[in-house]
Short mmCIF file of C-alpha atoms and ligand atoms in Angstrom, two decimals:
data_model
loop_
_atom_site.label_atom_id
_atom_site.label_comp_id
_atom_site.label_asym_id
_atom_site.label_seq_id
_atom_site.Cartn_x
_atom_site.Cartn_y
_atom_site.Cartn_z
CA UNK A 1 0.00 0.00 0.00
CA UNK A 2 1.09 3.43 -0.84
CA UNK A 3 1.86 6.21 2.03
CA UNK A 4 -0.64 8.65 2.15
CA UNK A 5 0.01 12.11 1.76
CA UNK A 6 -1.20 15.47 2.84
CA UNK A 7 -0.23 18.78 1.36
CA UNK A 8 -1.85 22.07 2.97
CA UNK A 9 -2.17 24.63 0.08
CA UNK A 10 -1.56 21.48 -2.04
CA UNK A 11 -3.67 23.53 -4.72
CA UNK A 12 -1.30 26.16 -6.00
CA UNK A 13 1.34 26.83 -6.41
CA UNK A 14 4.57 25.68 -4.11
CA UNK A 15 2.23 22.72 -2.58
CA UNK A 16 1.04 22.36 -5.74
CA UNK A 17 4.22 21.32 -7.08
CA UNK A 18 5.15 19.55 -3.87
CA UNK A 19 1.62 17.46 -4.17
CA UNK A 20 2.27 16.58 -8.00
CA UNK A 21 5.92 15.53 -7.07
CA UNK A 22 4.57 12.79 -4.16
CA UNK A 23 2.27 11.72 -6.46
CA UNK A 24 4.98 10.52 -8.83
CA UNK A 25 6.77 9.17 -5.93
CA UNK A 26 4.51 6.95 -5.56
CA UNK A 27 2.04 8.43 -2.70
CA UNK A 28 -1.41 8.52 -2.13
CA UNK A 29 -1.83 12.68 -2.05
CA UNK A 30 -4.31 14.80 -0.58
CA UNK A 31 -4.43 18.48 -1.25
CA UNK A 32 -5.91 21.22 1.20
CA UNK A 33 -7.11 24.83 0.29
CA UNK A 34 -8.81 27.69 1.52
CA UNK A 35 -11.20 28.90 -0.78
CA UNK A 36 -9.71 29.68 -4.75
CA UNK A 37 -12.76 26.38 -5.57
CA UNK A 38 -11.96 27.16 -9.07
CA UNK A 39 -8.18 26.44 -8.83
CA UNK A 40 -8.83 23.46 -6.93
CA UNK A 41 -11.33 21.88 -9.55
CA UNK A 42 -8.68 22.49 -11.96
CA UNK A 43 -6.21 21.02 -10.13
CA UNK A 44 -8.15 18.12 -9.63
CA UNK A 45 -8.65 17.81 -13.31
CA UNK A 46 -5.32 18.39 -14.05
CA UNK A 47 -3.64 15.58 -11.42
CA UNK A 48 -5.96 13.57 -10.66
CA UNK A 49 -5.69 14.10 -7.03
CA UNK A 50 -8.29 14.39 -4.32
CA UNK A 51 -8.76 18.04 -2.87
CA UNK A 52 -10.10 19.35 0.61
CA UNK A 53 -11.32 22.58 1.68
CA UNK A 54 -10.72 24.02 4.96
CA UNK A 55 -9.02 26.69 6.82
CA UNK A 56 -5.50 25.50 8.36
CA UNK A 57 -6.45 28.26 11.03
CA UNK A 58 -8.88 26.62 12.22
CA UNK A 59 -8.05 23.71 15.05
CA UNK A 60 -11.56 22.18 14.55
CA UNK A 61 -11.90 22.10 10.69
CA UNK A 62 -8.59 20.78 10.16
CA UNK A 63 -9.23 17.82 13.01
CA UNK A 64 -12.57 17.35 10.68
CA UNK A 65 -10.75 18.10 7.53
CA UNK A 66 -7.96 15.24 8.66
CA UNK A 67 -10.66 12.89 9.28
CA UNK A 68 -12.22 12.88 5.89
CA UNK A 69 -8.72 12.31 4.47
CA UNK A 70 -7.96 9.11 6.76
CA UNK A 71 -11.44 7.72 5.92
CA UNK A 72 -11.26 7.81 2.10
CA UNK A 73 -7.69 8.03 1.95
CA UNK A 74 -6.15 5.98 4.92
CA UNK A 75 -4.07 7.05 7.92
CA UNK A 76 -1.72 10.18 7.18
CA UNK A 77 2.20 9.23 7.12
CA UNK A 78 3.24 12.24 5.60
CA UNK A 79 1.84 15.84 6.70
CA UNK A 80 3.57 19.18 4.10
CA UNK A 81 2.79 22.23 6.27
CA UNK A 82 2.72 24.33 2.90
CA UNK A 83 -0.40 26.82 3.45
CA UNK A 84 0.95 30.74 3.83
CA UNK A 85 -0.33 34.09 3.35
CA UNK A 86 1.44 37.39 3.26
CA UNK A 87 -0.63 40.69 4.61
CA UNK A 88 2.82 42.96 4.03
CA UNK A 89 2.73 46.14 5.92
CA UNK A 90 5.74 48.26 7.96
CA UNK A 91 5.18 48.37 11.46
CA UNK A 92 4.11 51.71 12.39
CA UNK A 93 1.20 50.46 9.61
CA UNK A 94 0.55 47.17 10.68
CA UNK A 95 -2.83 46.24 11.87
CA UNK A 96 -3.77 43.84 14.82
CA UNK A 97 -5.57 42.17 11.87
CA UNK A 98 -2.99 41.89 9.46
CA UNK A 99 -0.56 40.30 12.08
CA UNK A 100 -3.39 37.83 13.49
CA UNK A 101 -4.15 36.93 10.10
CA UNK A 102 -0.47 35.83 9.78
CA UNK A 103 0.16 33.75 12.68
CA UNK A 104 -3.16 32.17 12.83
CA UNK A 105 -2.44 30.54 9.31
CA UNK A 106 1.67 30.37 9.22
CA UNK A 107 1.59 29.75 13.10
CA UNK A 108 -0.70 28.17 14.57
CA UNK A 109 -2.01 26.62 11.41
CA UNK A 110 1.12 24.40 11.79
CA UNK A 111 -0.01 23.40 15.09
CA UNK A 112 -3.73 23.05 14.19
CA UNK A 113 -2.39 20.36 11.68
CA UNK A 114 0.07 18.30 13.38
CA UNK A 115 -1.75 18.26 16.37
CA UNK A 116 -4.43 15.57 15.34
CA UNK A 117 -2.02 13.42 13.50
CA UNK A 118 0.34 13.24 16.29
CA UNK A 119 -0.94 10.57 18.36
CA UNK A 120 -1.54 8.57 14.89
CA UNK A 121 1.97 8.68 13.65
CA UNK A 122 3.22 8.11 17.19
CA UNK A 123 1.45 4.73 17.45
CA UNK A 124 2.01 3.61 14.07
CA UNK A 125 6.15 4.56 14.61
CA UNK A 126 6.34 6.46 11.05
CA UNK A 127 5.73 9.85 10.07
CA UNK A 128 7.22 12.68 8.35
CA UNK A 129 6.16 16.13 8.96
CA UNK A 130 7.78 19.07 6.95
CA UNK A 131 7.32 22.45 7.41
CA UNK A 132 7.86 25.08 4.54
CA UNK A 133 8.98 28.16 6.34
CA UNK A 134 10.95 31.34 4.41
CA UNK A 135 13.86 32.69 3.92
CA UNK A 136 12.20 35.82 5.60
CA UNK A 137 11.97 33.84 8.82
CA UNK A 138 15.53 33.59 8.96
CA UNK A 139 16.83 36.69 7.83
CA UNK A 140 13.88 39.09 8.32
CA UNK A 141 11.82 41.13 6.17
CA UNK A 142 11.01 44.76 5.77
CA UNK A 143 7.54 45.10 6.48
CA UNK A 144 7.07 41.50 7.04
CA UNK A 145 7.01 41.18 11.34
CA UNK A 146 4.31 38.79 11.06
CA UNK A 147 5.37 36.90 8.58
CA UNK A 148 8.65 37.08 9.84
CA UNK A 149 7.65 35.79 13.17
CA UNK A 150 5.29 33.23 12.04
CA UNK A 151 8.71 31.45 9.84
CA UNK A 152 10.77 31.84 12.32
CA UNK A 153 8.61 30.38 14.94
CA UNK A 154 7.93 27.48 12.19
CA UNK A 155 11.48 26.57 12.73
CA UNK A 156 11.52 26.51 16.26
CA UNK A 157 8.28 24.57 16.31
CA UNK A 158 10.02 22.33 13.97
CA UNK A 159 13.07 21.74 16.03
CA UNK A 160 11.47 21.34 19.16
CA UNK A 161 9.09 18.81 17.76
CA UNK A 162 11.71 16.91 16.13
CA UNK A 163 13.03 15.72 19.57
CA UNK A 164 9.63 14.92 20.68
CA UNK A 165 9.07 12.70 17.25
CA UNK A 166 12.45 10.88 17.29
CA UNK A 167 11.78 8.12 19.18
CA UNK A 168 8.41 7.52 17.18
CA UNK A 169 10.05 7.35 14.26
CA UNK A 170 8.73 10.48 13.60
CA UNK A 171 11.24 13.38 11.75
CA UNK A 172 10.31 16.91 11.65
CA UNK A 173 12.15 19.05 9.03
CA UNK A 174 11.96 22.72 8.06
CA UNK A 175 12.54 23.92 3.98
CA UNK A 176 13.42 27.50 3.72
CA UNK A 177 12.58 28.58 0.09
CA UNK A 178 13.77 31.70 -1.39
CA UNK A 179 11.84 33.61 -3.62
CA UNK A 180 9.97 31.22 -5.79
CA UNK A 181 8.58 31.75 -9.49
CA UNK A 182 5.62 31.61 -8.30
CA UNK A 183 2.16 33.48 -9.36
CA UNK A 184 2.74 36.27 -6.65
CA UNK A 185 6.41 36.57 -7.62
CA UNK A 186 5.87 36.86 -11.00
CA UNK A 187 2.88 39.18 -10.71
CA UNK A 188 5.55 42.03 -9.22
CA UNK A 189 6.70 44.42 -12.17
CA UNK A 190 9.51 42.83 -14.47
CA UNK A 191 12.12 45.73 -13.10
CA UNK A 192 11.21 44.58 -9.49
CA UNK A 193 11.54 41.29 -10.40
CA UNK A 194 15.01 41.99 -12.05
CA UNK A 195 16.02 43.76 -8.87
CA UNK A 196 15.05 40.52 -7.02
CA UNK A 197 17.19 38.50 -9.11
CA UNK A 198 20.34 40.56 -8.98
CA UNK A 199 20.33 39.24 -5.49
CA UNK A 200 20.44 35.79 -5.81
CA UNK A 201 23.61 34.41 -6.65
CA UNK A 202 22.54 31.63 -8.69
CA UNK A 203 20.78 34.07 -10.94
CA UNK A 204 17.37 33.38 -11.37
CA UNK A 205 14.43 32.65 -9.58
CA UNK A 206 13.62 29.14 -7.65
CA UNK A 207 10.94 27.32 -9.16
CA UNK A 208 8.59 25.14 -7.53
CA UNK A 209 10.07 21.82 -8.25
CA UNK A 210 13.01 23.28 -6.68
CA UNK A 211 11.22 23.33 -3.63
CA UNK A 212 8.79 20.20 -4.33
CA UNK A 213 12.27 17.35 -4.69
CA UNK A 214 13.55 18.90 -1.12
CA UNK A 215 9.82 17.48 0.49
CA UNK A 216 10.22 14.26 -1.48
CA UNK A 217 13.34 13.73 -0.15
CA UNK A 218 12.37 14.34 3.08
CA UNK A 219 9.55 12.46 2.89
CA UNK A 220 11.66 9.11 1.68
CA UNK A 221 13.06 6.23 3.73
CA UNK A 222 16.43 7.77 2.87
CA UNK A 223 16.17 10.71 4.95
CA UNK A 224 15.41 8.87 7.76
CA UNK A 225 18.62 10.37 10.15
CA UNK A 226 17.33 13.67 9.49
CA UNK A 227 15.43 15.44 11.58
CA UNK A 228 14.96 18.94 13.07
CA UNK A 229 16.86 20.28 10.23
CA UNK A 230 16.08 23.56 8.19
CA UNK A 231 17.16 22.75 4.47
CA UNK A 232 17.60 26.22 2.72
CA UNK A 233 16.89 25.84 -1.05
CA UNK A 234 17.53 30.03 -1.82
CA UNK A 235 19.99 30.27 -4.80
CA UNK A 236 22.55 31.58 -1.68
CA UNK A 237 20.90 34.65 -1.34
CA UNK A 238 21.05 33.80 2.58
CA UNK A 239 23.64 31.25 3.74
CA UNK A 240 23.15 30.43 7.50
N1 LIG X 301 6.46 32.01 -3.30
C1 LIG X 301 7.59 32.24 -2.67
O1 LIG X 301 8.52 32.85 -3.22
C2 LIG X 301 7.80 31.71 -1.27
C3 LIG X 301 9.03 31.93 -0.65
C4 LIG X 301 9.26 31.44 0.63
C5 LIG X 301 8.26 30.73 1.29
N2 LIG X 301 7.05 30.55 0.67
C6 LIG X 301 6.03 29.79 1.41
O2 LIG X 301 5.64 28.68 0.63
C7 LIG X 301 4.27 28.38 0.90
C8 LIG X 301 3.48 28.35 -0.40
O3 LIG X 301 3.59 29.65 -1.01
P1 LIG X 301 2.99 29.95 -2.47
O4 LIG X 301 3.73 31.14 -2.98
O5 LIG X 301 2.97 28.71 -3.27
O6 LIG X 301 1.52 30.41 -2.08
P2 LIG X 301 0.21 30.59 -3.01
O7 LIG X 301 0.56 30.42 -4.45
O8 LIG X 301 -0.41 31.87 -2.56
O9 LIG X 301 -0.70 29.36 -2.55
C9 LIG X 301 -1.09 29.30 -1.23
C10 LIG X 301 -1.87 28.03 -1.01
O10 LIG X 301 -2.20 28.00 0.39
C11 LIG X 301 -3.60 27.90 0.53
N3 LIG X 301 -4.01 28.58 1.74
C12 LIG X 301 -3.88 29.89 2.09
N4 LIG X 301 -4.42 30.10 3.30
C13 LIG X 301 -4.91 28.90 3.72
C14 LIG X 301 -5.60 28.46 4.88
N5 LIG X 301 -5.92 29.30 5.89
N6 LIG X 301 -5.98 27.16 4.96
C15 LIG X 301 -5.68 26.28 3.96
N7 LIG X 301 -5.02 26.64 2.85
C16 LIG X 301 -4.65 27.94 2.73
C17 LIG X 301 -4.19 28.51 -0.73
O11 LIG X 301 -5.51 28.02 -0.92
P3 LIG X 301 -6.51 28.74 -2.01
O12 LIG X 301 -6.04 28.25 -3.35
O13 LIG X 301 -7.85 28.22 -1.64
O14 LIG X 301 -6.34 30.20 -1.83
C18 LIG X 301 -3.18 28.00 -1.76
O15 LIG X 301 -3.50 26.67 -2.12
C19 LIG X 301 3.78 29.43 1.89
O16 LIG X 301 3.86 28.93 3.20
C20 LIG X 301 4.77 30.56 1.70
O17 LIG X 301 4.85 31.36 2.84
C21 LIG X 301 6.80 31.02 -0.58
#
């Protein structure tokens, strides 16, 4: 039997990427989203893989949401903590809603996720949770404190965890991506864009299967020693 898979924001872009890779590794994927239903139809067109709508900050739809997976889809072995926004604003403009929009669904929507499975993957001896957190989360961000926070505290969740899972055969793993050619990136003005680039030694932009082949291989039987690390995957524009 296949491992079963489950990708938050498995819909679009990054996750989407990351849910199309497992797929061709060989797992059974599930897909989460928020609300783009159109994208997700697509998606589902597109892949062929199952998608299910709920909010990651929300502790009792994702318990529900998880549920529905493991009863059409079987028990979860590998959880992608992929679902982000950005609500961008410098400090002195930052709104209390704009920051608790942030951490509820980088944050806590981590911890509204794992939580259920926990107790699962701890009985069964296996699991594999990996977090995608930013390069802004380890370097900081100009008018990014939330988001900002919420990555870095997705690290520290991470490596914290990772002691807790060790013993259960459970590794928890962090990916850093730098800027990604994704639909927001590439939605900034060319110049911008150009501006971006000149920053990343490697020259160009990440794309998403850069970011996608990091999960699988976290996700394998080969990566089994690793666990409470943060993989960067940037072009160098930040070396820790
Ligand atoms: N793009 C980059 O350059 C970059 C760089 C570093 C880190 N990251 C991180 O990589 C991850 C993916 O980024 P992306 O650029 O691929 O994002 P994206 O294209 O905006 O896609 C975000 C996905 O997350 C889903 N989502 C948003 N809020 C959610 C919620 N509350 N509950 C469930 N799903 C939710 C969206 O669902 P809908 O389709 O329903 O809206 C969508 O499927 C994020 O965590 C982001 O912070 C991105």
């Amino acid at each position: 039997m296949s491992r079963v898979a489950l990708v938050t924001g498995g819909s679009r872009g990054i996750g989407a990427a990351i849910s199309m890779a497992l797929k061709e590794a060989g797992y059974t994927v599930a897909a989460n989203y928020a609300g783009n239903d159109e994208a997700a139809a697509k998606f589902t067109a597109e892949t062929g893989i199952k998608t299910y709508k709920w909010s990651v900050a929300d502790y009792d739809a994702c318990a529900a949401g998880i549920a529905q997976v493991e009863a059409d889809l079987g028990p979860v072995d590998v959880l992608v903590n992929n679902a982000g926004i950005t609500r961008d604003a410098p400090f002195h403009k930052m709104t209390r809603e704009q920051w608790d929009q942030v951490i509820g669904t980088n944050l806590n929507g981590i911890f509204n996720m794992t939580h259920p499975l926990w107790t699962g993957m701890r009985e069964r001896k296996f699991g594999r949770i990996i977090n995608i957190s930013s390069i802004n989360g380890q370097k900081g961000q100009f008018a990014q404190a939330n988001y900002s926070a919420a990555k870095a505290g997705d690290i520290g969740f991470t490596k914290a965890l990772a002691q807790e899972g060790a013993r259960a055969g459970i590794t928890v793993n962090a990916i850093c991506p730098g800027y990604i050619a994704t639909e927001m990136v590439m939605a900034v003005p060319e110049k911008v864009r150009e501006q971006i680039i000149a920053t990343i030694p490697v020259g160009r932009l990440g794309e998403t299967g850069d970011i996608a082949r990091c999960v699988v291989f976290l996700a394998s039987d080969d990566a089994g020693f690793i666990t409470g690390a943060t993989l960067t995957a940037n072009g160098g524009q930040y070396m820790t």
